[in-house]
Amino acid sequence: MTLEEFIQKNDVESSKMLIDEEDLIMMSKYIGVKFGTKIKDYVTKYGYLAYKNIEFYGINNRQMEKSDMISQSVYIHKYFPKTKNYIAFEHNGEDSYAIVDSEDKVYIYNADTDQIEYTGKDLNGYCVFRFEKAS
């Protein structure tokens, strides 16, 4: 199932205060990470997504750099230097983050062990995987 199909068939929450391509370029420069094609589409089409107990970070045009995707990226870059080339996408528990590279591949960063592990999924596949596991 694609992300779009999942969203159409389920009650997935998203933002109405979307940013445009120009805003996205500004946010990319702000955090120092290039946004991949899929994360650009995600942010400009949905802002953020939430379903049941799962909420992914996003950007909205009211908060801009204070949006959770940007503020959490800045935070993890500051305290966990290994993450400097990634965009924060989801907080997976106390010391675990889903992070996305410039090619839209999703990794899990464990702050306790300072390790980054590839999930084997791209952004859209990761979203569907997490939503399907939602309680």
Short mmCIF file of N, CA and C in Angstrom, two decimals:
data_model
loop_
_atom_site.label_atom_id
_atom_site.label_comp_id
_atom_site.label_asym_id
_atom_site.label_seq_id
_atom_site.Cartn_x
_atom_site.Cartn_y
_atom_site.Cartn_z
N MET A 1 0.84 -1.18 0.00
CA MET A 1 0.00 0.00 0.00
C MET A 1 0.89 1.24 0.00
N THR A 2 0.52 2.22 -0.80
CA THR A 2 1.28 3.46 -0.83
C THR A 2 0.82 4.37 0.31
N LEU A 3 1.61 5.38 0.59
CA LEU A 3 1.25 6.34 1.63
C LEU A 3 -0.05 7.05 1.25
N GLU A 4 -0.16 7.46 0.01
CA GLU A 4 -1.36 8.15 -0.47
C GLU A 4 -2.61 7.27 -0.28
N GLU A 5 -2.50 5.99 -0.61
CA GLU A 5 -3.62 5.06 -0.43
C GLU A 5 -3.98 4.93 1.04
N PHE A 6 -2.97 4.82 1.91
CA PHE A 6 -3.23 4.70 3.34
C PHE A 6 -3.98 5.93 3.84
N ILE A 7 -3.54 7.11 3.42
CA ILE A 7 -4.16 8.36 3.87
C ILE A 7 -5.61 8.43 3.39
N GLN A 8 -5.86 8.01 2.16
CA GLN A 8 -7.22 8.05 1.62
C GLN A 8 -8.16 7.08 2.33
N LYS A 9 -7.64 5.96 2.80
CA LYS A 9 -8.48 4.92 3.41
C LYS A 9 -8.61 5.05 4.93
N ASN A 10 -7.81 5.93 5.54
CA ASN A 10 -7.79 6.03 6.99
C ASN A 10 -7.93 7.48 7.44
N ASP A 11 -8.19 7.65 8.71
CA ASP A 11 -8.37 8.98 9.30
C ASP A 11 -7.00 9.52 9.74
N VAL A 12 -6.23 9.98 8.76
CA VAL A 12 -4.89 10.50 9.02
C VAL A 12 -4.97 12.03 9.10
N GLU A 13 -4.41 12.57 10.15
CA GLU A 13 -4.41 14.02 10.37
C GLU A 13 -3.23 14.66 9.65
N SER A 14 -3.46 15.86 9.09
CA SER A 14 -2.38 16.63 8.46
C SER A 14 -2.64 18.11 8.70
N SER A 15 -1.72 18.94 8.25
CA SER A 15 -1.82 20.37 8.47
C SER A 15 -2.49 21.06 7.28
N LYS A 16 -3.15 22.15 7.57
CA LYS A 16 -3.71 23.00 6.51
C LYS A 16 -2.81 24.22 6.26
N MET A 17 -1.85 24.44 7.14
CA MET A 17 -0.96 25.60 7.04
C MET A 17 0.36 25.19 6.39
N LEU A 18 0.30 24.93 5.10
CA LEU A 18 1.43 24.36 4.38
C LEU A 18 2.45 25.41 3.95
N ILE A 19 3.68 24.96 3.79
CA ILE A 19 4.73 25.83 3.30
C ILE A 19 4.90 25.57 1.80
N ASP A 20 5.59 26.51 1.13
CA ASP A 20 5.84 26.34 -0.30
C ASP A 20 7.32 26.01 -0.53
N GLU A 21 7.68 25.85 -1.78
CA GLU A 21 9.04 25.46 -2.15
C GLU A 21 10.08 26.48 -1.66
N GLU A 22 9.74 27.76 -1.73
CA GLU A 22 10.66 28.82 -1.28
C GLU A 22 10.92 28.72 0.23
N ASP A 23 9.86 28.48 1.00
CA ASP A 23 10.00 28.28 2.45
C ASP A 23 10.86 27.06 2.75
N LEU A 24 10.66 26.01 1.97
CA LEU A 24 11.41 24.77 2.17
C LEU A 24 12.90 24.98 1.92
N ILE A 25 13.24 25.74 0.92
CA ILE A 25 14.64 26.06 0.65
C ILE A 25 15.24 26.81 1.84
N MET A 26 14.48 27.74 2.39
CA MET A 26 14.93 28.50 3.56
C MET A 26 15.14 27.57 4.77
N MET A 27 14.22 26.63 4.98
CA MET A 27 14.34 25.71 6.11
C MET A 27 15.53 24.76 5.91
N SER A 28 15.78 24.36 4.69
CA SER A 28 16.92 23.51 4.38
C SER A 28 18.23 24.21 4.72
N LYS A 29 18.33 25.47 4.36
CA LYS A 29 19.52 26.26 4.68
C LYS A 29 19.65 26.44 6.19
N TYR A 30 18.52 26.63 6.86
CA TYR A 30 18.51 26.86 8.31
C TYR A 30 19.10 25.68 9.07
N ILE A 31 18.76 24.46 8.64
CA ILE A 31 19.29 23.28 9.35
C ILE A 31 20.54 22.70 8.70
N GLY A 32 20.87 23.17 7.50
CA GLY A 32 22.08 22.70 6.83
C GLY A 32 21.98 21.31 6.24
N VAL A 33 20.77 20.88 5.89
CA VAL A 33 20.55 19.56 5.29
C VAL A 33 19.64 19.73 4.07
N LYS A 34 20.03 19.11 2.98
CA LYS A 34 19.22 19.14 1.75
C LYS A 34 18.03 18.19 1.92
N PHE A 35 16.85 18.68 1.56
CA PHE A 35 15.65 17.86 1.62
C PHE A 35 15.56 17.02 0.35
N GLY A 36 15.28 15.73 0.51
CA GLY A 36 15.07 14.84 -0.63
C GLY A 36 13.70 15.08 -1.25
N THR A 37 13.46 14.49 -2.39
CA THR A 37 12.21 14.67 -3.13
C THR A 37 10.99 14.26 -2.32
N LYS A 38 11.06 13.11 -1.66
CA LYS A 38 9.89 12.60 -0.92
C LYS A 38 9.59 13.41 0.33
N ILE A 39 10.62 13.87 1.01
CA ILE A 39 10.34 14.67 2.21
C ILE A 39 9.86 16.07 1.81
N LYS A 40 10.31 16.58 0.66
CA LYS A 40 9.77 17.84 0.13
C LYS A 40 8.28 17.68 -0.14
N ASP A 41 7.91 16.59 -0.82
CA ASP A 41 6.51 16.33 -1.12
C ASP A 41 5.69 16.20 0.16
N TYR A 42 6.23 15.46 1.12
CA TYR A 42 5.56 15.25 2.41
C TYR A 42 5.24 16.59 3.08
N VAL A 43 6.24 17.45 3.18
CA VAL A 43 6.07 18.71 3.90
C VAL A 43 5.16 19.68 3.14
N THR A 44 5.32 19.77 1.83
CA THR A 44 4.51 20.73 1.07
C THR A 44 3.08 20.24 0.82
N LYS A 45 2.85 18.94 0.88
CA LYS A 45 1.52 18.38 0.66
C LYS A 45 0.73 18.16 1.95
N TYR A 46 1.43 17.75 3.02
CA TYR A 46 0.76 17.40 4.27
C TYR A 46 1.15 18.27 5.47
N GLY A 47 2.33 18.86 5.46
CA GLY A 47 2.82 19.60 6.63
C GLY A 47 3.38 18.66 7.67
N TYR A 48 2.53 17.79 8.16
CA TYR A 48 2.90 16.70 9.07
C TYR A 48 1.81 15.65 8.94
N LEU A 49 2.05 14.46 9.48
CA LEU A 49 1.02 13.42 9.49
C LEU A 49 0.93 12.79 10.87
N ALA A 50 -0.30 12.47 11.25
CA ALA A 50 -0.54 11.78 12.52
C ALA A 50 -1.68 10.79 12.32
N TYR A 51 -1.52 9.63 12.93
CA TYR A 51 -2.54 8.59 12.86
C TYR A 51 -2.49 7.78 14.14
N LYS A 52 -3.62 7.70 14.81
CA LYS A 52 -3.71 7.01 16.10
C LYS A 52 -2.61 7.52 17.04
N ASN A 53 -1.71 6.65 17.49
CA ASN A 53 -0.68 7.08 18.45
C ASN A 53 0.64 7.46 17.77
N ILE A 54 0.65 7.59 16.45
CA ILE A 54 1.87 7.92 15.72
C ILE A 54 1.77 9.34 15.18
N GLU A 55 2.80 10.16 15.43
CA GLU A 55 2.86 11.51 14.85
C GLU A 55 4.26 11.76 14.34
N PHE A 56 4.34 12.10 13.07
CA PHE A 56 5.61 12.45 12.46
C PHE A 56 5.81 13.95 12.51
N TYR A 57 7.07 14.37 12.62
CA TYR A 57 7.38 15.78 12.61
C TYR A 57 7.00 16.40 11.28
N GLY A 58 6.84 17.70 11.29
CA GLY A 58 6.52 18.42 10.07
C GLY A 58 6.88 19.88 10.19
N ILE A 59 6.46 20.64 9.19
CA ILE A 59 6.69 22.08 9.15
C ILE A 59 5.37 22.74 8.75
N ASN A 60 5.03 23.83 9.42
CA ASN A 60 3.85 24.61 9.00
C ASN A 60 4.26 26.06 8.81
N ASN A 61 3.43 26.79 8.07
CA ASN A 61 3.80 28.16 7.70
C ASN A 61 3.62 29.17 8.83
N ARG A 62 3.05 28.78 9.93
CA ARG A 62 2.92 29.68 11.07
C ARG A 62 4.15 29.59 11.97
N GLN A 63 4.64 28.38 12.18
CA GLN A 63 5.78 28.18 13.08
C GLN A 63 7.12 28.23 12.36
N MET A 64 7.16 27.84 11.10
CA MET A 64 8.37 27.82 10.28
C MET A 64 9.53 27.13 11.02
N GLU A 65 10.61 27.87 11.37
CA GLU A 65 11.78 27.23 12.00
C GLU A 65 11.49 26.72 13.41
N LYS A 66 10.36 27.11 13.98
CA LYS A 66 9.96 26.60 15.30
C LYS A 66 9.13 25.32 15.16
N SER A 67 8.78 24.93 13.94
CA SER A 67 8.07 23.67 13.71
C SER A 67 8.93 22.53 14.21
N ASP A 68 8.28 21.43 14.62
CA ASP A 68 9.04 20.36 15.26
C ASP A 68 10.09 19.70 14.37
N MET A 69 9.85 19.57 13.07
CA MET A 69 10.87 18.96 12.22
C MET A 69 12.16 19.78 12.22
N ILE A 70 12.01 21.09 12.22
CA ILE A 70 13.18 21.97 12.19
C ILE A 70 13.80 22.09 13.58
N SER A 71 13.00 22.37 14.59
CA SER A 71 13.56 22.55 15.94
C SER A 71 14.19 21.26 16.46
N GLN A 72 13.60 20.11 16.16
CA GLN A 72 14.19 18.85 16.61
C GLN A 72 15.45 18.50 15.82
N SER A 73 15.49 18.87 14.55
CA SER A 73 16.72 18.67 13.77
C SER A 73 17.86 19.49 14.36
N VAL A 74 17.58 20.75 14.67
CA VAL A 74 18.59 21.62 15.29
C VAL A 74 19.04 21.02 16.61
N TYR A 75 18.10 20.54 17.40
CA TYR A 75 18.41 19.94 18.71
C TYR A 75 19.32 18.72 18.56
N ILE A 76 18.93 17.77 17.71
CA ILE A 76 19.75 16.55 17.62
C ILE A 76 21.11 16.85 16.99
N HIS A 77 21.18 17.81 16.07
CA HIS A 77 22.48 18.18 15.49
C HIS A 77 23.41 18.75 16.57
N LYS A 78 22.84 19.52 17.48
CA LYS A 78 23.64 20.14 18.54
C LYS A 78 24.16 19.11 19.55
N TYR A 79 23.29 18.20 19.97
CA TYR A 79 23.66 17.27 21.03
C TYR A 79 24.17 15.91 20.53
N PHE A 80 23.89 15.59 19.30
CA PHE A 80 24.30 14.30 18.72
C PHE A 80 24.91 14.56 17.35
N PRO A 81 26.18 14.95 17.29
CA PRO A 81 26.84 15.37 16.05
C PRO A 81 26.74 14.36 14.89
N LYS A 82 26.61 13.07 15.19
CA LYS A 82 26.48 12.09 14.11
C LYS A 82 25.25 12.33 13.24
N THR A 83 24.28 13.07 13.76
CA THR A 83 23.02 13.28 13.04
C THR A 83 23.03 14.52 12.16
N LYS A 84 24.15 15.21 12.05
CA LYS A 84 24.17 16.52 11.38
C LYS A 84 23.75 16.49 9.91
N ASN A 85 23.82 15.34 9.26
CA ASN A 85 23.41 15.25 7.85
C ASN A 85 22.01 14.68 7.67
N TYR A 86 21.23 14.69 8.74
CA TYR A 86 19.89 14.09 8.71
C TYR A 86 18.83 15.08 9.18
N ILE A 87 17.60 14.80 8.79
CA ILE A 87 16.44 15.57 9.21
C ILE A 87 15.68 14.74 10.24
N ALA A 88 15.37 15.34 11.38
CA ALA A 88 14.59 14.63 12.41
C ALA A 88 13.16 14.43 11.88
N PHE A 89 12.65 13.20 12.03
CA PHE A 89 11.33 12.88 11.49
C PHE A 89 10.36 12.35 12.55
N GLU A 90 10.88 11.63 13.53
CA GLU A 90 9.99 11.08 14.56
C GLU A 90 10.81 10.78 15.81
N HIS A 91 10.21 11.07 16.95
CA HIS A 91 10.81 10.67 18.22
C HIS A 91 10.21 9.31 18.56
N ASN A 92 11.06 8.28 18.62
CA ASN A 92 10.59 6.90 18.79
C ASN A 92 10.72 6.40 20.22
N GLY A 93 10.72 7.25 21.16
CA GLY A 93 10.90 6.83 22.54
C GLY A 93 11.97 7.68 23.18
N GLU A 94 12.34 7.34 24.37
CA GLU A 94 13.21 8.19 25.16
C GLU A 94 14.48 8.62 24.44
N ASP A 95 15.21 7.72 23.86
CA ASP A 95 16.49 8.08 23.24
C ASP A 95 16.61 7.60 21.80
N SER A 96 15.51 7.54 21.09
CA SER A 96 15.52 7.02 19.73
C SER A 96 14.77 7.97 18.79
N TYR A 97 15.38 8.23 17.65
CA TYR A 97 14.79 9.11 16.65
C TYR A 97 14.81 8.46 15.29
N ALA A 98 13.73 8.65 14.53
CA ALA A 98 13.75 8.33 13.10
C ALA A 98 14.31 9.58 12.42
N ILE A 99 15.32 9.38 11.58
CA ILE A 99 15.96 10.49 10.88
C ILE A 99 16.01 10.15 9.39
N VAL A 100 16.01 11.19 8.55
CA VAL A 100 15.93 11.00 7.11
C VAL A 100 17.12 11.68 6.44
N ASP A 101 17.74 10.97 5.48
CA ASP A 101 18.85 11.58 4.75
C ASP A 101 18.35 12.31 3.50
N SER A 102 19.26 12.90 2.75
CA SER A 102 18.91 13.69 1.57
C SER A 102 18.39 12.84 0.41
N GLU A 103 18.47 11.53 0.55
CA GLU A 103 17.93 10.63 -0.49
C GLU A 103 16.64 9.96 -0.02
N ASP A 104 16.05 10.50 1.05
CA ASP A 104 14.78 10.04 1.61
C ASP A 104 14.84 8.66 2.25
N LYS A 105 16.02 8.20 2.60
CA LYS A 105 16.15 6.93 3.33
C LYS A 105 15.99 7.22 4.81
N VAL A 106 15.30 6.31 5.50
CA VAL A 106 15.01 6.52 6.93
C VAL A 106 15.92 5.63 7.77
N TYR A 107 16.46 6.22 8.81
CA TYR A 107 17.36 5.55 9.74
C TYR A 107 16.82 5.74 11.14
N ILE A 108 17.25 4.89 12.05
CA ILE A 108 16.95 5.07 13.47
C ILE A 108 18.25 5.44 14.17
N TYR A 109 18.21 6.56 14.88
CA TYR A 109 19.37 6.98 15.67
C TYR A 109 19.08 6.68 17.13
N ASN A 110 19.97 5.92 17.77
CA ASN A 110 19.87 5.60 19.18
C ASN A 110 20.86 6.49 19.93
N ALA A 111 20.35 7.43 20.71
CA ALA A 111 21.21 8.37 21.42
C ALA A 111 22.02 7.69 22.52
N ASP A 112 21.51 6.62 23.11
CA ASP A 112 22.24 5.90 24.16
C ASP A 112 23.52 5.27 23.62
N THR A 113 23.42 4.67 22.45
CA THR A 113 24.58 3.98 21.87
C THR A 113 25.31 4.82 20.83
N ASP A 114 24.73 5.96 20.44
CA ASP A 114 25.27 6.85 19.41
C ASP A 114 25.43 6.10 18.08
N GLN A 115 24.44 5.25 17.78
CA GLN A 115 24.48 4.45 16.55
C GLN A 115 23.32 4.82 15.63
N ILE A 116 23.61 4.77 14.33
CA ILE A 116 22.60 5.01 13.30
C ILE A 116 22.43 3.72 12.53
N GLU A 117 21.17 3.28 12.40
CA GLU A 117 20.89 2.02 11.70
C GLU A 117 19.83 2.26 10.62
N TYR A 118 20.12 1.82 9.40
CA TYR A 118 19.20 1.96 8.28
C TYR A 118 17.99 1.05 8.48
N THR A 119 16.80 1.58 8.25
CA THR A 119 15.57 0.80 8.42
C THR A 119 15.26 -0.07 7.21
N GLY A 120 15.93 0.20 6.09
CA GLY A 120 15.62 -0.52 4.86
C GLY A 120 14.42 0.08 4.14
N LYS A 121 13.97 1.25 4.61
CA LYS A 121 12.77 1.87 4.04
C LYS A 121 13.04 3.32 3.62
N ASP A 122 12.32 3.73 2.57
CA ASP A 122 12.33 5.14 2.23
C ASP A 122 11.25 5.84 3.07
N LEU A 123 11.13 7.14 2.92
CA LEU A 123 10.22 7.92 3.76
C LEU A 123 8.77 7.41 3.68
N ASN A 124 8.25 7.24 2.48
CA ASN A 124 6.86 6.82 2.34
C ASN A 124 6.64 5.41 2.88
N GLY A 125 7.57 4.52 2.60
CA GLY A 125 7.47 3.15 3.12
C GLY A 125 7.52 3.12 4.63
N TYR A 126 8.36 3.97 5.22
CA TYR A 126 8.47 4.04 6.68
C TYR A 126 7.15 4.54 7.28
N CYS A 127 6.57 5.57 6.67
CA CYS A 127 5.30 6.11 7.18
C CYS A 127 4.22 5.04 7.19
N VAL A 128 4.07 4.33 6.08
CA VAL A 128 3.05 3.28 5.99
C VAL A 128 3.34 2.18 7.01
N PHE A 129 4.59 1.77 7.12
CA PHE A 129 4.99 0.74 8.09
C PHE A 129 4.59 1.14 9.51
N ARG A 130 4.91 2.36 9.90
CA ARG A 130 4.60 2.82 11.26
C ARG A 130 3.09 2.95 11.47
N PHE A 131 2.39 3.50 10.48
CA PHE A 131 0.95 3.65 10.62
C PHE A 131 0.25 2.29 10.72
N GLU A 132 0.72 1.32 9.96
CA GLU A 132 0.11 0.00 10.02
C GLU A 132 0.33 -0.67 11.38
N LYS A 133 1.38 -0.28 12.09
CA LYS A 133 1.66 -0.82 13.43
C LYS A 133 0.97 -0.02 14.55
N ALA A 134 0.30 1.08 14.19
CA ALA A 134 -0.31 1.95 15.19
C ALA A 134 -1.40 1.22 15.98
N SER A 135 -1.50 1.57 17.25
CA SER A 135 -2.51 0.92 18.09
C SER A 135 -3.77 1.75 18.18
#
